[in-house]
Amino acid sequence: MTKKLISAPLPTLKRLPRYLHILQDLKAKGIKQVSATIIAEELGIDSIQVRKDLSTTGIIGKPKIGFELNELIDHIVHFLNWDNMTDAFLVGLGGLGKAILGYDNFKNYGLNIVAAFDTDPELLDTKVHCVGVFDIKKLEDLAQRMKIHIGVLTVPVSAAQEVAEKMVAGGIKAIWNFAPVKLKLPDNIIIENVFLSQSLGVLTHRLAQLKNTEA
Amino acid sequence: MTKKLISAPLPTLKRLPRYLHILQDLKAKGIKQVSATIIAEELGIDSIQVRKDLSTTGIIGKPKIGFELNELIDHIVHFLNWDNMTDAFLVGLGGLGKAILGYDNFKNYGLNIVAAFDTDPELLDTKVHCVGVFDIKKLEDLAQRMKIHIGVLTVPVSAAQEVAEKMVAGGIKAIWNFAPVKLKLPDNIIIENVFLSQSLGVLTHRLAQLKNTEA
DNA sequence: TAGATTGTTAATCGATTAACAATC
DNA sequence: TAGATTGTTAATCGATTAACAATC
């Protein structure tokens, strides 16, 4: 039986991977128990928030003691579904696509990229970071046959919508989108965008602000 | 005289680059005016929110007409400080570092990477995507002499804190951090984190949820 | 003019933070 | 035991959404 995964507020969901990083550090140091206070201090946030976030994963702590480290890690990992490796396709072997393929750590995050796609004839039927590269024409058919549910989209903006539609046609249910464009897809498709310009905008705005207040 | 940059709520700040993408698309199509309604439809958000967000940039629209496209673009670009190119250093030439160096578009986002740093002897004194690569030992001195204020941090977790401290020692005021670790730096240093695991966690959790509700 | 849109004030909603009893 | 921590309910805070007058 699979435990039911109850959802959480988006901000909570985004903090969970950060807790996990800390916890795995502590585990490597041989620590067995941890309190919300410790985690909070490490991340510079409020301990009440940590406690509330952790409770959404279903973990039960012990007053005065805190949480069993291994048990807590398991709960977070399960909540994020990182205990089940999910196969994925990646489309677009530009710099970013290659970087993601080469970043082994995503295996710790439940993501297993099993094939890559591009239009560049030079790349077809080669391997990049041990992953086979195929023509985009084969995407839909292969996705269906291999029952792929996650697509990583690292193509230029101009191709993003078209490729995303092919992913959906192939039965892909969730798209990790790195192209700075709003994908127009059916409502039941999960889209998670990584827009680097957002993050950079925050940085440059704040830096300008800082310089203005200094001047 | 530089116009004063008033700050905005973080969610607003993060939406502004997305508005800009849409507006530049419209500009390329030769359109001269735009209403909040149009932008909102394009992004699938509320038009009231768009109006409020835009007003934080200081733009004044015309009832019934909307906004002058060029004027609106200028306001957002100025608000994000993307009209002033800021020189930056990048440290860590792994896959991600190389991808960022190769992504010319950041020049549209006010970021100009003028030098890269690594420890790999093979890379030193070569050029990657037309940017010179230097030994990390030279980082502090060069940052000071060139008055660099932004550092892009794409090193492994194990090196992140140490390199970040070198950046600060070199006078860098804002760090765009891609290493999944909390940097411990003075309060006046601006840190903007890009934690891909956060985004991936949201995706895998939601996909698991979807499958659970289907089953 | 009538309809559409802006800009702003007020209401709602949801997340964070505070308070506190329970407890190892 | 006393102090520290959990889990939960209530209060606060801030962002989103609604309402509406002004206006081209």
mmCIF file with all atom_site columns, N, CA and C in Angstrom, chain A residues 86-132:
data_model
loop_
_atom_site.group_PDB
_atom_site.id
_atom_site.type_symbol
_atom_site.label_atom_id
_atom_site.label_alt_id
_atom_site.label_comp_id
_atom_site.label_asym_id
_atom_site.label_entity_id
_atom_site.label_seq_id
_atom_site.pdbx_PDB_ins_code
_atom_site.Cartn_x
_atom_site.Cartn_y
_atom_site.Cartn_z
_atom_site.occupancy
_atom_site.B_iso_or_equiv
_atom_site.pdbx_formal_charge
_atom_site.auth_seq_id
_atom_site.auth_comp_id
_atom_site.auth_asym_id
_atom_site.auth_atom_id
_atom_site.pdbx_PDB_model_num
ATOM 1   N N  . THR A 1 86  ? 11.573 8.407  -11.037 1.00 0.00 ? 86  THR A N  1
ATOM 2   C CA . THR A 1 86  ? 10.670 8.570  -12.173 1.00 0.00 ? 86  THR A CA 1
ATOM 3   C C  . THR A 1 86  ? 11.484 8.792  -13.445 1.00 0.00 ? 86  THR A C  1
ATOM 4   N N  . ASP A 1 87  ? 11.203 7.994  -14.460 1.00 0.00 ? 87  ASP A N  1
ATOM 5   C CA . ASP A 1 87  ? 11.910 8.156  -15.725 1.00 0.00 ? 87  ASP A CA 1
ATOM 6   C C  . ASP A 1 87  ? 11.460 9.430  -16.433 1.00 0.00 ? 87  ASP A C  1
ATOM 7   N N  . ALA A 1 88  ? 12.390 10.074 -17.123 1.00 0.00 ? 88  ALA A N  1
ATOM 8   C CA . ALA A 1 88  ? 12.086 11.325 -17.803 1.00 0.00 ? 88  ALA A CA 1
ATOM 9   C C  . ALA A 1 88  ? 12.829 11.420 -19.126 1.00 0.00 ? 88  ALA A C  1
ATOM 10  N N  . PHE A 1 89  ? 12.271 12.233 -20.015 1.00 0.00 ? 89  PHE A N  1
ATOM 11  C CA . PHE A 1 89  ? 12.953 12.617 -21.254 1.00 0.00 ? 89  PHE A CA 1
ATOM 12  C C  . PHE A 1 89  ? 13.414 14.057 -21.123 1.00 0.00 ? 89  PHE A C  1
ATOM 13  N N  . LEU A 1 90  ? 14.555 14.336 -21.751 1.00 0.00 ? 90  LEU A N  1
ATOM 14  C CA . LEU A 1 90  ? 15.019 15.724 -21.818 1.00 0.00 ? 90  LEU A CA 1
ATOM 15  C C  . LEU A 1 90  ? 15.072 16.137 -23.283 1.00 0.00 ? 90  LEU A C  1
ATOM 16  N N  . VAL A 1 91  ? 14.531 17.306 -23.599 1.00 0.00 ? 91  VAL A N  1
ATOM 17  C CA . VAL A 1 91  ? 14.564 17.783 -24.981 1.00 0.00 ? 91  VAL A CA 1
ATOM 18  C C  . VAL A 1 91  ? 15.300 19.106 -25.062 1.00 0.00 ? 91  VAL A C  1
ATOM 19  N N  . GLY A 1 92  ? 16.328 19.142 -25.913 1.00 0.00 ? 92  GLY A N  1
ATOM 20  C CA . GLY A 1 92  ? 17.086 20.366 -26.125 1.00 0.00 ? 92  GLY A CA 1
ATOM 21  C C  . GLY A 1 92  ? 18.478 20.277 -25.522 1.00 0.00 ? 92  GLY A C  1
ATOM 22  N N  . LEU A 1 93  ? 19.459 19.952 -26.351 1.00 0.00 ? 93  LEU A N  1
ATOM 23  C CA . LEU A 1 93  ? 20.816 19.752 -25.841 1.00 0.00 ? 93  LEU A CA 1
ATOM 24  C C  . LEU A 1 93  ? 21.710 20.965 -26.063 1.00 0.00 ? 93  LEU A C  1
ATOM 25  N N  . GLY A 1 94  ? 21.194 22.129 -25.695 1.00 0.00 ? 94  GLY A N  1
ATOM 26  C CA . GLY A 1 94  ? 22.058 23.311 -25.602 1.00 0.00 ? 94  GLY A CA 1
ATOM 27  C C  . GLY A 1 94  ? 22.874 23.200 -24.325 1.00 0.00 ? 94  GLY A C  1
ATOM 28  N N  . GLY A 1 95  ? 23.509 24.303 -23.962 1.00 0.00 ? 95  GLY A N  1
ATOM 29  C CA . GLY A 1 95  ? 24.356 24.289 -22.776 1.00 0.00 ? 95  GLY A CA 1
ATOM 30  C C  . GLY A 1 95  ? 23.608 23.828 -21.540 1.00 0.00 ? 95  GLY A C  1
ATOM 31  N N  . LEU A 1 96  ? 22.416 24.363 -21.339 1.00 0.00 ? 96  LEU A N  1
ATOM 32  C CA . LEU A 1 96  ? 21.659 24.027 -20.140 1.00 0.00 ? 96  LEU A CA 1
ATOM 33  C C  . LEU A 1 96  ? 21.220 22.568 -20.138 1.00 0.00 ? 96  LEU A C  1
ATOM 34  N N  . GLY A 1 97  ? 20.747 22.097 -21.283 1.00 0.00 ? 97  GLY A N  1
ATOM 35  C CA . GLY A 1 97  ? 20.324 20.704 -21.389 1.00 0.00 ? 97  GLY A CA 1
ATOM 36  C C  . GLY A 1 97  ? 21.461 19.749 -21.072 1.00 0.00 ? 97  GLY A C  1
ATOM 37  N N  . LYS A 1 98  ? 22.622 20.049 -21.623 1.00 0.00 ? 98  LYS A N  1
ATOM 38  C CA . LYS A 1 98  ? 23.783 19.202 -21.343 1.00 0.00 ? 98  LYS A CA 1
ATOM 39  C C  . LYS A 1 98  ? 24.159 19.258 -19.873 1.00 0.00 ? 98  LYS A C  1
ATOM 40  N N  . ALA A 1 99  ? 24.100 20.456 -19.289 1.00 0.00 ? 99  ALA A N  1
ATOM 41  C CA . ALA A 1 99  ? 24.453 20.608 -17.878 1.00 0.00 ? 99  ALA A CA 1
ATOM 42  C C  . ALA A 1 99  ? 23.518 19.769 -17.009 1.00 0.00 ? 99  ALA A C  1
ATOM 43  N N  . ILE A 1 100 ? 22.233 19.788 -17.321 1.00 0.00 ? 100 ILE A N  1
ATOM 44  C CA . ILE A 1 100 ? 21.273 19.013 -16.530 1.00 0.00 ? 100 ILE A CA 1
ATOM 45  C C  . ILE A 1 100 ? 21.525 17.514 -16.699 1.00 0.00 ? 100 ILE A C  1
ATOM 46  N N  . LEU A 1 101 ? 21.794 17.101 -17.929 1.00 0.00 ? 101 LEU A N  1
ATOM 47  C CA . LEU A 1 101 ? 22.110 15.687 -18.166 1.00 0.00 ? 101 LEU A CA 1
ATOM 48  C C  . LEU A 1 101 ? 23.326 15.253 -17.365 1.00 0.00 ? 101 LEU A C  1
ATOM 49  N N  . GLY A 1 102 ? 24.292 16.145 -17.264 1.00 0.00 ? 102 GLY A N  1
ATOM 50  C CA . GLY A 1 102 ? 25.542 15.797 -16.607 1.00 0.00 ? 102 GLY A CA 1
ATOM 51  C C  . GLY A 1 102 ? 25.483 15.864 -15.094 1.00 0.00 ? 102 GLY A C  1
ATOM 52  N N  . TYR A 1 103 ? 24.388 16.385 -14.574 1.00 0.00 ? 103 TYR A N  1
ATOM 53  C CA . TYR A 1 103 ? 24.287 16.583 -13.128 1.00 0.00 ? 103 TYR A CA 1
ATOM 54  C C  . TYR A 1 103 ? 23.661 15.361 -12.481 1.00 0.00 ? 103 TYR A C  1
ATOM 55  N N  . ASP A 1 104 ? 24.528 14.444 -12.071 1.00 0.00 ? 104 ASP A N  1
ATOM 56  C CA . ASP A 1 104 ? 24.071 13.158 -11.538 1.00 0.00 ? 104 ASP A CA 1
ATOM 57  C C  . ASP A 1 104 ? 23.131 13.279 -10.348 1.00 0.00 ? 104 ASP A C  1
ATOM 58  N N  . ASN A 1 105 ? 23.283 14.377 -9.617  1.00 0.00 ? 105 ASN A N  1
ATOM 59  C CA . ASN A 1 105 ? 22.533 14.520 -8.376  1.00 0.00 ? 105 ASN A CA 1
ATOM 60  C C  . ASN A 1 105 ? 21.021 14.405 -8.524  1.00 0.00 ? 105 ASN A C  1
ATOM 61  N N  . PHE A 1 106 ? 20.515 14.673 -9.722  1.00 0.00 ? 106 PHE A N  1
ATOM 62  C CA . PHE A 1 106 ? 19.066 14.614 -9.881  1.00 0.00 ? 106 PHE A CA 1
ATOM 63  C C  . PHE A 1 106 ? 18.539 13.217 -9.579  1.00 0.00 ? 106 PHE A C  1
ATOM 64  N N  . LYS A 1 107 ? 19.425 12.242 -9.611  1.00 0.00 ? 107 LYS A N  1
ATOM 65  C CA . LYS A 1 107 ? 18.995 10.894 -9.222  1.00 0.00 ? 107 LYS A CA 1
ATOM 66  C C  . LYS A 1 107 ? 18.588 10.856 -7.753  1.00 0.00 ? 107 LYS A C  1
ATOM 67  N N  . ASN A 1 108 ? 19.216 11.710 -6.947  1.00 0.00 ? 108 ASN A N  1
ATOM 68  C CA . ASN A 1 108 ? 18.799 11.813 -5.543  1.00 0.00 ? 108 ASN A CA 1
ATOM 69  C C  . ASN A 1 108 ? 17.456 12.525 -5.410  1.00 0.00 ? 108 ASN A C  1
ATOM 70  N N  . TYR A 1 109 ? 17.048 13.197 -6.466  1.00 0.00 ? 109 TYR A N  1
ATOM 71  C CA . TYR A 1 109 ? 15.793 13.933 -6.437  1.00 0.00 ? 109 TYR A CA 1
ATOM 72  C C  . TYR A 1 109 ? 14.713 13.197 -7.228  1.00 0.00 ? 109 TYR A C  1
ATOM 73  N N  . GLY A 1 110 ? 14.904 11.898 -7.380  1.00 0.00 ? 110 GLY A N  1
ATOM 74  C CA . GLY A 1 110 ? 13.851 11.069 -7.980  1.00 0.00 ? 110 GLY A CA 1
ATOM 75  C C  . GLY A 1 110 ? 13.735 11.187 -9.486  1.00 0.00 ? 110 GLY A C  1
ATOM 76  N N  . LEU A 1 111 ? 14.690 11.863 -10.112 1.00 0.00 ? 111 LEU A N  1
ATOM 77  C CA . LEU A 1 111 ? 14.579 12.067 -11.555 1.00 0.00 ? 111 LEU A CA 1
ATOM 78  C C  . LEU A 1 111 ? 15.619 11.242 -12.295 1.00 0.00 ? 111 LEU A C  1
ATOM 79  N N  . ASN A 1 112 ? 15.160 10.430 -13.221 1.00 0.00 ? 112 ASN A N  1
ATOM 80  C CA . ASN A 1 112 ? 16.054 9.574  -13.990 1.00 0.00 ? 112 ASN A CA 1
ATOM 81  C C  . ASN A 1 112 ? 15.859 9.855  -15.480 1.00 0.00 ? 112 ASN A C  1
ATOM 82  N N  . ILE A 1 113 ? 16.773 10.602 -16.051 1.00 0.00 ? 113 ILE A N  1
ATOM 83  C CA . ILE A 1 113 ? 16.633 10.957 -17.458 1.00 0.00 ? 113 ILE A CA 1
ATOM 84  C C  . ILE A 1 113 ? 17.139 9.793  -18.300 1.00 0.00 ? 113 ILE A C  1
ATOM 85  N N  . VAL A 1 114 ? 16.232 9.189  -19.063 1.00 0.00 ? 114 VAL A N  1
ATOM 86  C CA . VAL A 1 114 ? 16.572 7.950  -19.768 1.00 0.00 ? 114 VAL A CA 1
ATOM 87  C C  . VAL A 1 114 ? 16.850 8.169  -21.259 1.00 0.00 ? 114 VAL A C  1
ATOM 88  N N  . ALA A 1 115 ? 16.474 9.334  -21.763 1.00 0.00 ? 115 ALA A N  1
ATOM 89  C CA . ALA A 1 115 ? 16.772 9.625  -23.169 1.00 0.00 ? 115 ALA A CA 1
ATOM 90  C C  . ALA A 1 115 ? 16.729 11.127 -23.389 1.00 0.00 ? 115 ALA A C  1
ATOM 91  N N  . ALA A 1 116 ? 17.493 11.579 -24.401 1.00 0.00 ? 116 ALA A N  1
ATOM 92  C CA . ALA A 1 116 ? 17.514 12.997 -24.735 1.00 0.00 ? 116 ALA A CA 1
ATOM 93  C C  . ALA A 1 116 ? 17.151 13.170 -26.202 1.00 0.00 ? 116 ALA A C  1
ATOM 94  N N  . PHE A 1 117 ? 16.654 14.348 -26.548 1.00 0.00 ? 117 PHE A N  1
ATOM 95  C CA . PHE A 1 117 ? 16.204 14.604 -27.913 1.00 0.00 ? 117 PHE A CA 1
ATOM 96  C C  . PHE A 1 117 ? 16.703 15.955 -28.386 1.00 0.00 ? 117 PHE A C  1
ATOM 97  N N  . ASP A 1 118 ? 17.021 15.999 -29.678 1.00 0.00 ? 118 ASP A N  1
ATOM 98  C CA . ASP A 1 118 ? 17.459 17.255 -30.270 1.00 0.00 ? 118 ASP A CA 1
ATOM 99  C C  . ASP A 1 118 ? 17.201 17.164 -31.773 1.00 0.00 ? 118 ASP A C  1
ATOM 100 N N  . THR A 1 119 ? 17.433 18.275 -32.466 1.00 0.00 ? 119 THR A N  1
ATOM 101 C CA . THR A 1 119 ? 17.287 18.254 -33.923 1.00 0.00 ? 119 THR A CA 1
ATOM 102 C C  . THR A 1 119 ? 18.642 18.252 -34.617 1.00 0.00 ? 119 THR A C  1
ATOM 103 N N  . ASP A 1 120 ? 19.688 18.551 -33.870 1.00 0.00 ? 120 ASP A N  1
ATOM 104 C CA . ASP A 1 120 ? 21.018 18.635 -34.444 1.00 0.00 ? 120 ASP A CA 1
ATOM 105 C C  . ASP A 1 120 ? 21.476 17.259 -34.958 1.00 0.00 ? 120 ASP A C  1
ATOM 106 N N  . PRO A 1 121 ? 21.701 17.129 -36.285 1.00 0.00 ? 121 PRO A N  1
ATOM 107 C CA . PRO A 1 121 ? 22.097 15.833 -36.852 1.00 0.00 ? 121 PRO A CA 1
ATOM 108 C C  . PRO A 1 121 ? 23.412 15.320 -36.275 1.00 0.00 ? 121 PRO A C  1
ATOM 109 N N  . GLU A 1 122 ? 24.273 16.227 -35.877 1.00 0.00 ? 122 GLU A N  1
ATOM 110 C CA . GLU A 1 122 ? 25.562 15.833 -35.303 1.00 0.00 ? 122 GLU A CA 1
ATOM 111 C C  . GLU A 1 122 ? 25.396 15.009 -34.027 1.00 0.00 ? 122 GLU A C  1
ATOM 112 N N  . LEU A 1 123 ? 24.335 15.321 -33.290 1.00 0.00 ? 123 LEU A N  1
ATOM 113 C CA . LEU A 1 123 ? 24.154 14.688 -31.982 1.00 0.00 ? 123 LEU A CA 1
ATOM 114 C C  . LEU A 1 123 ? 23.381 13.377 -32.045 1.00 0.00 ? 123 LEU A C  1
ATOM 115 N N  . LEU A 1 124 ? 22.587 13.210 -33.121 1.00 0.00 ? 124 LEU A N  1
ATOM 116 C CA . LEU A 1 124 ? 21.677 12.063 -33.158 1.00 0.00 ? 124 LEU A CA 1
ATOM 117 C C  . LEU A 1 124 ? 22.430 10.744 -33.085 1.00 0.00 ? 124 LEU A C  1
ATOM 118 N N  . ASP A 1 125 ? 21.854 9.827  -32.308 1.00 0.00 ? 125 ASP A N  1
ATOM 119 C CA . ASP A 1 125 ? 22.400 8.486  -32.128 1.00 0.00 ? 125 ASP A CA 1
ATOM 120 C C  . ASP A 1 125 ? 23.772 8.474  -31.453 1.00 0.00 ? 125 ASP A C  1
ATOM 121 N N  . THR A 1 126 ? 24.143 9.603  -30.861 1.00 0.00 ? 126 THR A N  1
ATOM 122 C CA . THR A 1 126 ? 25.335 9.603  -30.009 1.00 0.00 ? 126 THR A CA 1
ATOM 123 C C  . THR A 1 126 ? 24.860 9.478  -28.561 1.00 0.00 ? 126 THR A C  1
ATOM 124 N N  . LYS A 1 127 ? 25.821 9.518  -27.648 1.00 0.00 ? 127 LYS A N  1
ATOM 125 C CA . LYS A 1 127 ? 25.448 9.564  -26.233 1.00 0.00 ? 127 LYS A CA 1
ATOM 126 C C  . LYS A 1 127 ? 26.046 10.817 -25.610 1.00 0.00 ? 127 LYS A C  1
ATOM 127 N N  . VAL A 1 128 ? 25.286 11.472 -24.776 1.00 0.00 ? 128 VAL A N  1
ATOM 128 C CA . VAL A 1 128 ? 25.774 12.626 -24.025 1.00 0.00 ? 128 VAL A CA 1
ATOM 129 C C  . VAL A 1 128 ? 25.623 12.276 -22.553 1.00 0.00 ? 128 VAL A C  1
ATOM 130 N N  . HIS A 1 129 ? 26.733 12.313 -21.835 1.00 0.00 ? 129 HIS A N  1
ATOM 131 C CA . HIS A 1 129 ? 26.713 11.904 -20.426 1.00 0.00 ? 129 HIS A CA 1
ATOM 132 C C  . HIS A 1 129 ? 25.999 10.555 -20.252 1.00 0.00 ? 129 HIS A C  1
ATOM 133 N N  . CYS A 1 130 ? 26.331 9.636  -21.132 1.00 0.00 ? 130 CYS A N  1
ATOM 134 C CA . CYS A 1 130 ? 25.799 8.258  -21.050 1.00 0.00 ? 130 CYS A CA 1
ATOM 135 C C  . CYS A 1 130 ? 24.314 8.127  -21.379 1.00 0.00 ? 130 CYS A C  1
ATOM 136 N N  . VAL A 1 131 ? 23.715 9.176  -21.916 1.00 0.00 ? 131 VAL A N  1
ATOM 137 C CA . VAL A 1 131 ? 22.301 9.096  -22.274 1.00 0.00 ? 131 VAL A CA 1
ATOM 138 C C  . VAL A 1 131 ? 22.178 9.202  -23.794 1.00 0.00 ? 131 VAL A C  1
ATOM 139 N N  . GLY A 1 132 ? 21.416 8.309  -24.394 1.00 0.00 ? 132 GLY A N  1
ATOM 140 C CA . GLY A 1 132 ? 21.247 8.310  -25.836 1.00 0.00 ? 132 GLY A CA 1
ATOM 141 C C  . GLY A 1 132 ? 20.477 9.518  -26.336 1.00 0.00 ? 132 GLY A C  1
#
